[in-house]
Amino acid sequence: MSHLGCLTITSDTIEQPLLLIQGICENLGLKMGMNLHLAINCAAQDLMDYNKGKYEVVTGMYKNATEMIDLYVDLINKFPSIVALIDPFRKEVTGFTLNLMTKHRIKSHSLGPVI
């Protein structure tokens, strides 16, 4: 449990927690995207390895900001119930949040600085 009261789990892939939530919803008879929507707190500033200049999205997997756009697009395409990405990039990285939203025409909302 995080200091904010959020469930924190360790996973081997970025999709694992979402698949877990999806399975729980199915067991409860809930339809993701209708009965349940997801807002993902990406907390990009906490994922950043400043020595490498990349985000460590899963232990040992590093991605630059452009690769993060592809990762987010892929996740949203796989899990259309994601309606918001909170802090998808660290605030010092300018333009990428807007690029994520406009260039790829994502139908979700990004909560975080659009610089």
mmCIF file of C-alpha atoms in Angstrom:
data_model
loop_
_atom_site.group_PDB
_atom_site.id
_atom_site.type_symbol
_atom_site.label_atom_id
_atom_site.label_comp_id
_atom_site.label_asym_id
_atom_site.label_seq_id
_atom_site.Cartn_x
_atom_site.Cartn_y
_atom_site.Cartn_z
ATOM 1 C CA MET A 1 0.000 0.000 0.000
ATOM 2 C CA SER A 2 1.394 3.397 -0.959
ATOM 3 C CA HIS A 3 1.476 6.432 1.307
ATOM 4 C CA LEU A 4 -1.611 7.625 -0.606
ATOM 5 C CA GLY A 5 -3.564 4.452 0.135
ATOM 6 C CA CYS A 6 -3.153 2.957 -3.333
ATOM 7 C CA LEU A 7 -2.629 -0.728 -3.866
ATOM 8 C CA THR A 8 0.913 -1.390 -5.046
ATOM 9 C CA ILE A 9 1.848 -4.724 -6.531
ATOM 10 C CA THR A 10 4.888 -6.101 -8.281
ATOM 11 C CA SER A 11 4.403 -7.526 -11.752
ATOM 12 C CA ASP A 12 6.524 -9.006 -14.510
ATOM 13 C CA THR A 13 4.779 -7.094 -17.301
ATOM 14 C CA ILE A 14 3.044 -3.769 -17.531
ATOM 15 C CA GLU A 15 -0.196 -5.497 -18.557
ATOM 16 C CA GLN A 16 -0.354 -7.864 -15.562
ATOM 17 C CA PRO A 17 -2.110 -5.507 -13.115
ATOM 18 C CA LEU A 18 -4.639 -4.562 -15.798
ATOM 19 C CA LEU A 19 -5.310 -8.212 -16.603
ATOM 20 C CA LEU A 20 -5.807 -8.843 -12.871
ATOM 21 C CA ILE A 21 -8.378 -6.038 -12.665
ATOM 22 C CA GLN A 22 -10.038 -7.320 -15.836
ATOM 23 C CA GLY A 23 -10.327 -10.838 -14.382
ATOM 24 C CA ILE A 24 -11.772 -9.533 -11.128
ATOM 25 C CA CYS A 25 -14.361 -7.508 -13.051
ATOM 26 C CA GLU A 26 -15.344 -10.547 -15.103
ATOM 27 C CA ASN A 27 -15.785 -12.593 -11.913
ATOM 28 C CA LEU A 28 -18.010 -9.853 -10.499
ATOM 29 C CA GLY A 29 -20.032 -9.574 -13.699
ATOM 30 C CA LEU A 30 -18.775 -6.068 -14.416
ATOM 31 C CA LYS A 31 -17.889 -4.903 -17.911
ATOM 32 C CA MET A 32 -14.759 -2.788 -18.131
ATOM 33 C CA GLY A 33 -15.452 0.364 -20.090
ATOM 34 C CA MET A 34 -19.104 0.320 -19.070
ATOM 35 C CA ASN A 35 -19.288 -0.426 -15.337
ATOM 36 C CA LEU A 36 -15.667 0.449 -14.619
ATOM 37 C CA HIS A 37 -13.230 2.909 -16.150
ATOM 38 C CA LEU A 38 -9.563 3.198 -15.247
ATOM 39 C CA ALA A 39 -7.356 6.188 -14.513
ATOM 40 C CA ILE A 40 -3.706 5.168 -14.422
ATOM 41 C CA ASN A 41 -1.361 7.177 -12.220
ATOM 42 C CA CYS A 42 1.792 6.750 -14.286
ATOM 43 C CA ALA A 43 3.900 8.774 -11.799
ATOM 44 C CA ALA A 44 6.528 9.170 -14.507
ATOM 45 C CA GLN A 45 8.815 11.204 -12.268
ATOM 46 C CA ASP A 46 9.166 8.140 -10.029
ATOM 47 C CA LEU A 47 9.964 5.865 -12.982
ATOM 48 C CA MET A 48 12.774 8.068 -14.285
ATOM 49 C CA ASP A 49 16.331 6.777 -14.064
ATOM 50 C CA TYR A 50 18.144 10.094 -14.290
ATOM 51 C CA ASN A 51 21.528 8.436 -14.886
ATOM 52 C CA LYS A 52 20.215 6.656 -17.987
ATOM 53 C CA GLY A 53 17.853 9.444 -19.003
ATOM 54 C CA LYS A 54 15.046 6.918 -19.487
ATOM 55 C CA TYR A 55 11.955 5.655 -17.715
ATOM 56 C CA GLU A 56 12.199 2.224 -16.083
ATOM 57 C CA VAL A 57 8.673 0.947 -16.713
ATOM 58 C CA VAL A 58 9.356 -2.592 -15.505
ATOM 59 C CA THR A 59 12.525 -3.706 -13.745
ATOM 60 C CA GLY A 60 15.252 -3.698 -16.368
ATOM 61 C CA MET A 61 13.053 -2.268 -19.173
ATOM 62 C CA TYR A 62 14.011 1.305 -20.046
ATOM 63 C CA LYS A 63 12.174 3.586 -22.469
ATOM 64 C CA ASN A 64 12.711 7.139 -23.659
ATOM 65 C CA ALA A 65 9.800 9.600 -23.912
ATOM 66 C CA THR A 66 9.026 8.704 -27.526
ATOM 67 C CA GLU A 67 8.929 5.004 -26.657
ATOM 68 C CA MET A 68 6.642 5.831 -23.728
ATOM 69 C CA ILE A 69 4.117 7.291 -26.176
ATOM 70 C CA ASP A 70 4.071 3.963 -28.022
ATOM 71 C CA LEU A 71 3.703 2.105 -24.720
ATOM 72 C CA TYR A 72 0.743 4.261 -23.640
ATOM 73 C CA VAL A 73 -0.935 3.977 -27.051
ATOM 74 C CA ASP A 74 -0.523 0.195 -26.956
ATOM 75 C CA LEU A 75 -1.970 -0.024 -23.419
ATOM 76 C CA ILE A 76 -4.961 2.138 -24.291
ATOM 77 C CA ASN A 77 -5.604 0.090 -27.427
ATOM 78 C CA LYS A 78 -5.444 -3.166 -25.418
ATOM 79 C CA PHE A 79 -7.474 -1.757 -22.522
ATOM 80 C CA PRO A 80 -9.949 0.825 -23.885
ATOM 81 C CA SER A 81 -11.415 1.210 -20.389
ATOM 82 C CA ILE A 82 -8.408 3.444 -19.600
ATOM 83 C CA VAL A 83 -9.866 6.944 -19.693
ATOM 84 C CA ALA A 84 -7.061 8.901 -18.036
ATOM 85 C CA LEU A 85 -3.302 8.895 -17.730
ATOM 86 C CA ILE A 86 -2.097 10.878 -14.739
ATOM 87 C CA ASP A 87 1.421 12.304 -15.037
ATOM 88 C CA PRO A 88 2.436 10.206 -18.059
ATOM 89 C CA PHE A 89 5.718 12.156 -18.410
ATOM 90 C CA ARG A 90 7.885 14.039 -15.976
ATOM 91 C CA LYS A 91 7.065 17.734 -16.011
ATOM 92 C CA GLU A 92 10.494 18.696 -17.347
ATOM 93 C CA VAL A 93 9.792 16.833 -20.596
ATOM 94 C CA THR A 94 7.938 19.330 -22.751
ATOM 95 C CA GLY A 95 5.480 18.597 -25.509
ATOM 96 C CA PHE A 96 5.199 14.834 -25.086
ATOM 97 C CA THR A 97 1.871 14.842 -23.246
ATOM 98 C CA LEU A 98 0.342 16.992 -25.961
ATOM 99 C CA ASN A 99 1.964 14.785 -28.617
ATOM 100 C CA LEU A 100 0.463 11.724 -26.950
ATOM 101 C CA MET A 101 -2.990 13.244 -27.071
ATOM 102 C CA THR A 102 -2.995 14.879 -30.512
ATOM 103 C CA LYS A 103 -0.651 12.971 -32.790
ATOM 104 C CA HIS A 104 -2.109 9.597 -31.852
ATOM 105 C CA ARG A 105 -5.704 10.824 -31.387
ATOM 106 C CA ILE A 106 -6.095 9.032 -28.093
ATOM 107 C CA LYS A 107 -9.614 9.252 -26.673
ATOM 108 C CA SER A 108 -8.398 9.391 -23.093
ATOM 109 C CA HIS A 109 -7.477 12.315 -20.921
ATOM 110 C CA SER A 110 -3.999 13.093 -19.722
ATOM 111 C CA LEU A 111 -3.814 14.818 -16.373
ATOM 112 C CA GLY A 112 -0.497 16.504 -15.987
ATOM 113 C CA PRO A 113 1.446 19.413 -17.366
ATOM 114 C CA VAL A 114 0.975 20.087 -21.059
ATOM 115 C CA ILE A 115 3.976 22.318 -21.633
#
